[in-house]
Amino acid sequence: MATLAFSPYGFYDVDSDPYPVYARLRAEAPVYRNDERDFWALSRHADVLAAFRDPRRFSSTNGPLLEASVWGPAAQRALSFIAMDPPRHTRMRGLVSRVFTPRRIAELEPHIRAIARRHVDEALSRGEFDFIAEIAGRIPTDVISELVGVPEGTRAELRRLADLALHRDDEGKVTSEGVTAVVELIGHFAGLVSDRRIERRDDLLSDLLDTQVDGDRLTDEEVVAFLHLLVGAGNETTTNLLGNAVYWAWRYPEQQAKAFAGRVTEWVEETLRYDTAAPTQLRTLTEDAEFHGVRVPGGSRIVLLPGAANRDPEVFEEPDRYDLGRDTSAVISFGSGPHFCLGASLARLEARVTLQELTARVTGFELDMAGARRRHSPYVRGFAALPMRTVGR
């Protein structure tokens, strides 16, 4: 058997499959050391879950990304409260969550459905289309943009810049285009904040500027960082979740039949488990610790692998089987503990509504994998292009 080697940058081929490597990590090296990239990796469900729930030992203050250019205390300028620990994280998340509650998200369903219906109908009118470009990428972009107050004319450009910001080259480095994209995104958001300072509107951005707790408000810099997180990275989870869902339903026709018979919620949840859209996160260990007999020094960078944890056989029976009938309550695709993804309910709602609108209009679909392309990032797993042909009702 080949020597076990793991790097988040090692799964860039179109047909790449990280799951055999994840299985070996869980079995042979649950505490894996990569000297070249200077990190340790935890892959078992119990270990990843415990780390998510222990911000004291597994700090987020250096950010969730490995690259030297975005790892460190300055990460919070671009990544908002996901690059903070309590009490700063508690304050920031508390202010933001007041205008991002589950009740408010649930109230968006009719509006999200109208957006999804429009894009699905437009794509289906052509018969053959790129599912990512025409549906999976557009719907979350429009939903978030309308929620925040991003003008319609700039939404496509913001998505293009967000894609570039997440792109990595073959050596795992941020490209020059990616650096430029981040600067341009922040400039866009700073302009939006400046506009709302002058004139409030009925949108999330205006609410963020007005929100206060005991006189405490968000600064402009904090609002810009949150918008960058929400409009940029926040869209990617739903886009990749949707692409992965249709891909695996196509690969397993018996499961596609269940999805088309009304089990769309289960389709979303099993896809979150089976092919996690955000499979990699980073923490910094704050003190010396021992895991499975391996001593790890304080200050070490710890890669957490929810993508591996979601297929742990200690938690999920026959984890490599895509099954809409399984119990997915232990899935940790959105994390756990104080950093549980604030947008999880929105991502789930967007995915469910989009797939409901699709299945209401077609009896099935075929994918043209010759034209498919995967994303080129260690932090998101999904498709950049996924050509589809549908069969109408």
Coordinates of C-alpha atoms in Angstrom, one line a residue:
M1 CA 0.0 0.0 0.0
A2 CA 1.2 3.5 -0.9
T3 CA 2.5 5.7 1.9
L4 CA -0.3 7.8 3.4
A5 CA 0.0 11.4 2.3
F6 CA -2.6 14.1 2.8
S7 CA -2.8 17.8 1.8
P8 CA -6.0 19.8 1.2
Y9 CA -4.4 20.9 -2.0
G10 CA -4.1 17.3 -3.3
F11 CA -7.6 16.9 -4.7
Y12 CA -7.6 19.2 -7.7
D13 CA -8.3 16.8 -10.6
V14 CA -11.8 16.8 -12.1
D15 CA -12.4 13.2 -11.0
S16 CA -10.6 13.6 -7.7
D17 CA -11.9 11.6 -4.8
P18 CA -10.6 12.5 -1.3
Y19 CA -12.7 9.8 0.5
P20 CA -10.3 6.9 0.3
V21 CA -7.6 9.1 1.8
Y22 CA -10.0 10.3 4.5
A23 CA -10.7 6.7 5.4
R24 CA -7.0 6.0 5.7
L25 CA -6.5 9.1 7.9
R26 CA -9.3 8.0 10.3
A27 CA -7.9 4.4 10.5
E28 CA -4.2 4.9 10.3
A29 CA -3.4 8.4 11.3
P30 CA -6.2 10.2 13.2
V31 CA -3.6 12.8 14.2
Y32 CA -1.8 13.3 10.9
R33 CA 1.3 15.6 10.5
N34 CA 2.2 17.4 7.3
D35 CA 5.6 18.9 7.7
E36 CA 5.7 20.7 4.3
R37 CA 2.5 22.7 5.0
D38 CA 3.1 22.8 8.7
F39 CA -0.2 21.5 10.1
W40 CA -1.8 18.6 11.9
A41 CA -5.1 17.1 10.8
L42 CA -8.0 15.6 12.8
S43 CA -10.4 13.4 10.8
R44 CA -12.5 11.3 13.2
H45 CA -16.0 12.6 14.0
A46 CA -15.5 12.6 17.8
D47 CA -12.2 14.6 17.5
V48 CA -13.6 17.2 14.9
L49 CA -16.8 17.7 16.9
A50 CA -14.8 18.1 20.2
A51 CA -12.6 20.7 18.5
F52 CA -15.5 22.7 17.1
R53 CA -17.0 22.8 20.6
D54 CA -13.7 23.9 22.4
P55 CA -12.8 27.4 21.3
R56 CA -10.5 27.8 24.3
R57 CA -8.0 25.2 23.0
F58 CA -8.9 25.4 19.3
S59 CA -8.7 29.1 18.6
S60 CA -10.1 30.8 15.5
T61 CA -8.2 34.1 16.0
N62 CA -5.8 33.3 13.1
G63 CA -8.6 32.5 10.8
P64 CA -9.8 29.3 9.1
L65 CA -7.4 29.3 6.1
L66 CA -4.0 27.8 5.8
E67 CA -2.2 30.3 3.4
A68 CA 0.3 32.6 5.1
S69 CA -1.2 35.6 3.4
V70 CA -4.6 35.1 5.2
W71 CA -3.5 33.3 8.3
G72 CA -2.9 35.4 11.4
P73 CA -4.6 38.1 13.6
A74 CA -5.4 40.2 10.5
A75 CA -7.7 37.5 9.2
Q76 CA -10.7 39.0 10.9
R77 CA -10.5 42.1 8.7
A78 CA -11.6 39.9 5.8
L79 CA -13.4 37.1 7.6
S80 CA -15.3 38.8 10.3
F81 CA -16.3 36.9 13.5
I82 CA -15.3 33.5 12.1
A83 CA -11.7 34.7 12.8
M84 CA -12.4 35.6 16.4
D85 CA -12.7 33.9 19.8
P86 CA -14.9 34.8 22.7
P87 CA -15.5 37.5 24.0
R88 CA -15.0 39.4 20.7
H89 CA -16.7 36.6 18.8
T90 CA -19.6 36.6 21.3
R91 CA -20.1 40.3 20.9
M92 CA -19.9 40.4 17.1
R93 CA -22.0 37.3 16.6
G94 CA -24.6 38.6 19.0
L95 CA -25.0 41.8 17.1
V96 CA -25.2 40.2 13.7
S97 CA -27.5 37.4 14.8
R98 CA -30.1 39.9 15.9
V99 CA -30.8 40.7 12.2
F100 CA -30.2 37.1 11.0
T101 CA -32.6 35.1 13.1
P102 CA -34.2 31.7 12.1
R103 CA -37.6 33.4 12.1
R104 CA -36.4 36.1 9.7
I105 CA -34.9 33.5 7.5
A106 CA -38.1 31.4 7.5
E107 CA -40.1 34.5 6.5
L108 CA -37.9 34.7 3.3
E109 CA -39.2 31.4 1.9
P110 CA -41.9 32.9 -0.5
H111 CA -39.3 35.4 -1.8
I112 CA -36.6 32.7 -2.2
R113 CA -39.2 30.5 -4.0
A114 CA -40.0 33.3 -6.5
I115 CA -36.3 33.8 -7.2
A116 CA -35.7 30.0 -7.6
R117 CA -38.8 29.6 -9.8
R118 CA -37.6 32.4 -12.1
H119 CA -34.1 31.0 -12.6
V120 CA -35.2 27.4 -12.9
D121 CA -37.8 28.3 -15.5
E122 CA -35.3 30.4 -17.5
A123 CA -32.8 27.5 -17.5
L124 CA -35.4 24.9 -18.4
S125 CA -36.6 26.9 -21.3
R126 CA -33.3 26.1 -23.0
G127 CA -33.5 22.4 -22.4
E128 CA -29.7 22.1 -22.0
F129 CA -27.8 24.4 -19.6
D130 CA -25.0 24.6 -17.0
F131 CA -26.7 23.9 -13.7
I132 CA -24.1 25.8 -11.8
A133 CA -24.0 29.0 -13.9
E134 CA -27.8 29.1 -14.5
I135 CA -29.3 27.9 -11.3
A136 CA -27.0 26.9 -8.4
G137 CA -24.8 30.0 -8.6
R138 CA -27.5 32.5 -9.4
I139 CA -30.1 31.7 -6.8
P140 CA -28.0 32.1 -3.6
T141 CA -26.3 35.2 -5.1
D142 CA -29.7 36.9 -5.7
V143 CA -31.1 35.9 -2.3
I144 CA -28.1 37.2 -0.4
S145 CA -27.7 40.3 -2.6
E146 CA -31.4 41.2 -2.1
L147 CA -31.2 40.5 1.6
V148 CA -28.2 42.8 2.0
G149 CA -29.2 45.4 -0.6
V150 CA -26.6 44.8 -3.4
P151 CA -27.8 46.4 -6.6
E152 CA -28.9 43.9 -9.3
G153 CA -26.4 45.3 -11.8
T154 CA -23.4 44.4 -9.7
R155 CA -24.4 40.9 -8.5
A156 CA -22.8 38.9 -11.3
E157 CA -19.5 40.8 -10.8
L158 CA -19.6 40.1 -7.1
R159 CA -20.0 36.4 -7.7
R160 CA -17.1 36.4 -10.2
L161 CA -14.9 38.2 -7.7
A162 CA -15.9 35.8 -4.9
D163 CA -15.0 32.8 -7.1
L164 CA -11.6 34.3 -7.8
A165 CA -11.0 35.0 -4.1
L166 CA -11.4 31.3 -3.3
H167 CA -9.3 30.0 -6.2
R168 CA -5.9 28.5 -5.4
D169 CA -3.1 27.6 -7.9
D170 CA -1.6 24.1 -8.1
E171 CA 0.8 24.9 -5.2
G172 CA -2.1 26.0 -3.0
K173 CA -1.3 29.7 -3.2
V174 CA -3.7 32.6 -3.6
T175 CA -3.5 33.8 -7.1
S176 CA -2.7 37.4 -8.0
E177 CA -6.2 37.6 -9.4
G178 CA -7.5 36.4 -6.1
V179 CA -5.7 39.1 -4.2
T180 CA -7.1 41.7 -6.5
A181 CA -10.6 40.2 -6.2
V182 CA -10.5 40.5 -2.4
V183 CA -9.5 44.1 -2.6
E184 CA -12.2 44.9 -5.1
L185 CA -14.9 43.1 -3.1
I186 CA -14.0 45.0 0.1
G187 CA -14.2 48.2 -2.0
H188 CA -17.6 47.3 -3.2
F189 CA -18.8 46.6 0.3
A190 CA -17.3 49.8 1.7
G191 CA -19.1 51.7 -0.9
L192 CA -22.4 50.1 0.1
V193 CA -21.8 50.9 3.7
S194 CA -21.0 54.5 2.8
D195 CA -24.3 54.8 0.8
R196 CA -26.4 53.4 3.7
R197 CA -24.8 55.8 6.1
I198 CA -26.2 58.6 4.0
E199 CA -29.6 56.9 3.3
R200 CA -31.1 53.9 5.1
R201 CA -33.2 51.3 3.1
D202 CA -35.3 48.3 3.9
D203 CA -32.4 45.8 3.9
L204 CA -30.1 43.8 6.1
L205 CA -27.2 46.3 5.7
S206 CA -29.3 49.2 7.1
D207 CA -30.4 46.9 9.9
L208 CA -26.7 46.1 10.7
L209 CA -25.8 49.7 10.9
D210 CA -28.7 50.4 13.3
T211 CA -28.4 47.3 15.5
Q212 CA -27.2 47.9 19.0
V213 CA -27.0 46.1 22.3
D214 CA -26.6 48.3 25.4
G215 CA -25.3 51.1 23.2
D216 CA -22.8 48.9 21.4
R217 CA -22.8 49.1 17.6
L218 CA -20.9 47.6 14.7
T219 CA -18.2 49.7 13.2
D220 CA -18.0 50.3 9.5
E221 CA -15.0 48.0 9.3
E222 CA -16.9 45.2 11.1
V223 CA -19.9 45.6 8.8
V224 CA -17.6 45.4 5.7
A225 CA -15.9 42.3 7.0
F226 CA -19.3 40.6 7.6
L227 CA -20.6 41.5 4.1
H228 CA -17.4 40.1 2.6
L229 CA -18.0 36.9 4.5
L230 CA -21.7 36.7 3.8
V231 CA -21.8 37.8 0.1
G232 CA -18.5 36.1 -0.8
A233 CA -18.0 32.9 1.0
G234 CA -21.6 32.6 2.2
N235 CA -22.9 31.9 -1.4
E236 CA -20.4 29.1 -2.0
T237 CA -21.9 26.6 0.5
T238 CA -25.3 26.7 -1.2
T239 CA -23.9 26.6 -4.7
N240 CA -21.7 23.6 -4.0
L241 CA -24.4 21.9 -2.0
L242 CA -26.8 22.1 -4.9
G243 CA -24.3 20.9 -7.5
N244 CA -23.3 18.0 -5.3
A245 CA -26.9 17.1 -4.8
V246 CA -27.8 16.8 -8.4
Y247 CA -24.5 15.0 -9.2
W248 CA -25.0 12.3 -6.6
A249 CA -28.7 11.9 -7.4
W250 CA -27.6 11.3 -11.1
R251 CA -25.0 8.8 -10.0
Y252 CA -27.6 6.9 -7.9
P253 CA -30.9 6.7 -9.8
E254 CA -32.7 4.8 -7.0
Q255 CA -31.9 7.8 -4.6
Q256 CA -32.9 10.2 -7.3
A257 CA -36.3 8.5 -7.5
K258 CA -36.7 9.0 -3.7
A259 CA -35.8 12.7 -4.1
F260 CA -38.3 13.2 -7.0
A261 CA -41.0 11.4 -4.9
G262 CA -40.8 14.2 -2.3
R263 CA -37.9 13.5 -0.1
V264 CA -36.1 16.8 -0.9
T265 CA -35.2 17.6 2.7
E266 CA -33.5 14.2 3.0
W267 CA -31.8 14.8 -0.3
V268 CA -30.2 18.0 1.0
E269 CA -29.2 16.5 4.4
E270 CA -27.6 13.4 2.9
T271 CA -25.7 15.4 0.4
L272 CA -24.4 17.6 3.2
R273 CA -23.1 14.4 4.9
Y274 CA -21.9 12.5 1.9
D275 CA -20.0 15.2 0.0
T276 CA -19.5 18.1 2.4
A277 CA -19.4 21.4 0.5
A278 CA -16.9 22.9 3.1
P279 CA -14.7 19.9 4.0
T280 CA -11.7 21.8 5.6
Q281 CA -11.4 24.2 8.4
L282 CA -8.4 25.5 10.4
R283 CA -7.9 26.2 14.1
T284 CA -4.8 27.1 16.2
L285 CA -4.0 25.0 19.2
T286 CA -3.5 27.2 22.2
E287 CA -1.7 24.8 24.5
D288 CA 0.2 21.5 24.4
A289 CA -2.2 18.6 23.9
E290 CA -2.2 14.8 23.3
F291 CA -4.5 13.1 20.8
H292 CA -4.5 9.3 20.4
G293 CA -1.1 9.1 22.0
V294 CA 0.4 11.8 19.8
R295 CA 1.8 15.0 21.5
V296 CA 0.9 18.2 19.6
P297 CA 2.6 21.4 20.8
G298 CA 0.7 24.6 21.5
G299 CA 0.7 27.0 18.6
S300 CA 0.2 24.3 16.0
R301 CA -2.1 24.7 13.1
I302 CA -4.9 22.1 13.3
V303 CA -6.8 21.2 10.1
L304 CA -10.3 19.9 11.0
L305 CA -11.9 17.7 8.4
P306 CA -15.7 17.6 8.7
G307 CA -15.7 16.1 5.2
A308 CA -13.9 13.0 6.7
A309 CA -15.8 13.1 9.9
N310 CA -19.2 12.9 8.1
R311 CA -18.2 9.5 6.7
D312 CA -16.9 8.1 10.0
P313 CA -18.2 4.5 10.3
E314 CA -18.2 4.9 14.1
V315 CA -21.1 7.3 13.6
F316 CA -22.7 6.5 10.3
E317 CA -23.5 2.9 9.2
E318 CA -22.1 2.1 5.7
P319 CA -20.9 5.7 5.4
D320 CA -19.8 5.4 1.8
R321 CA -23.4 4.6 0.7
Y322 CA -25.5 7.5 -0.5
D323 CA -28.8 6.9 1.2
L324 CA -31.6 9.4 1.6
G325 CA -33.2 7.1 4.2
R326 CA -30.4 7.4 6.8
D327 CA -30.3 9.3 10.0
T328 CA -28.2 12.5 9.4
S329 CA -28.7 14.1 12.8
A330 CA -24.9 13.8 13.6
V331 CA -23.8 15.6 10.5
I332 CA -21.3 18.4 11.3
S333 CA -21.1 20.1 7.9
F334 CA -21.9 23.5 9.4
G335 CA -19.7 23.0 12.4
S336 CA -20.8 22.9 16.0
G337 CA -20.5 25.0 19.2
P338 CA -20.0 28.8 19.2
H339 CA -18.9 28.9 15.5
F340 CA -21.9 26.9 14.2
C341 CA -22.6 28.5 10.8
L342 CA -24.9 31.4 11.2
G343 CA -26.1 30.9 7.6
A344 CA -26.9 27.2 8.0
S345 CA -30.7 27.7 8.0
L346 CA -30.5 29.9 5.0
A347 CA -28.4 27.5 3.0
R348 CA -30.7 24.6 3.8
L349 CA -33.7 26.7 2.9
E350 CA -32.3 27.8 -0.4
A351 CA -31.2 24.3 -1.4
R352 CA -34.5 22.8 -0.4
V353 CA -36.6 25.4 -2.3
T354 CA -34.4 25.2 -5.4
L355 CA -34.6 21.4 -5.6
Q356 CA -38.3 21.5 -5.0
E357 CA -38.8 23.9 -7.9
L358 CA -36.6 21.7 -10.1
T359 CA -38.4 18.4 -9.3
A360 CA -41.8 20.1 -9.7
R361 CA -40.9 20.8 -13.3
V362 CA -38.9 17.8 -14.6
T363 CA -39.2 14.0 -14.3
G364 CA -35.5 13.6 -14.4
F365 CA -32.2 14.9 -15.7
E366 CA -28.9 13.8 -17.3
L367 CA -25.5 15.3 -16.7
D368 CA -22.8 15.8 -19.4
M369 CA -19.7 15.0 -17.3
A370 CA -17.4 15.6 -20.3
G371 CA -18.2 19.3 -19.8
A372 CA -18.1 19.3 -16.0
R373 CA -15.4 21.1 -14.0
R374 CA -14.7 20.9 -10.3
R375 CA -13.8 23.9 -8.1
H376 CA -10.1 24.6 -7.6
S377 CA -10.0 25.3 -3.8
P378 CA -9.1 23.3 -0.7
Y379 CA -11.9 24.9 1.3
V380 CA -15.0 24.1 -0.9
R381 CA -15.9 20.9 -2.7
G382 CA -18.2 21.2 -5.7
F383 CA -18.5 22.0 -9.3
A384 CA -17.6 25.1 -11.3
A385 CA -19.6 23.8 -14.3
L386 CA -22.2 21.0 -14.5
P387 CA -23.9 20.7 -17.9
M388 CA -27.5 19.3 -17.6
R389 CA -30.2 18.1 -19.8
T390 CA -33.7 17.7 -18.3
V391 CA -36.8 15.8 -19.1
G392 CA -39.9 17.9 -18.7
R393 CA -43.2 16.9 -17.0

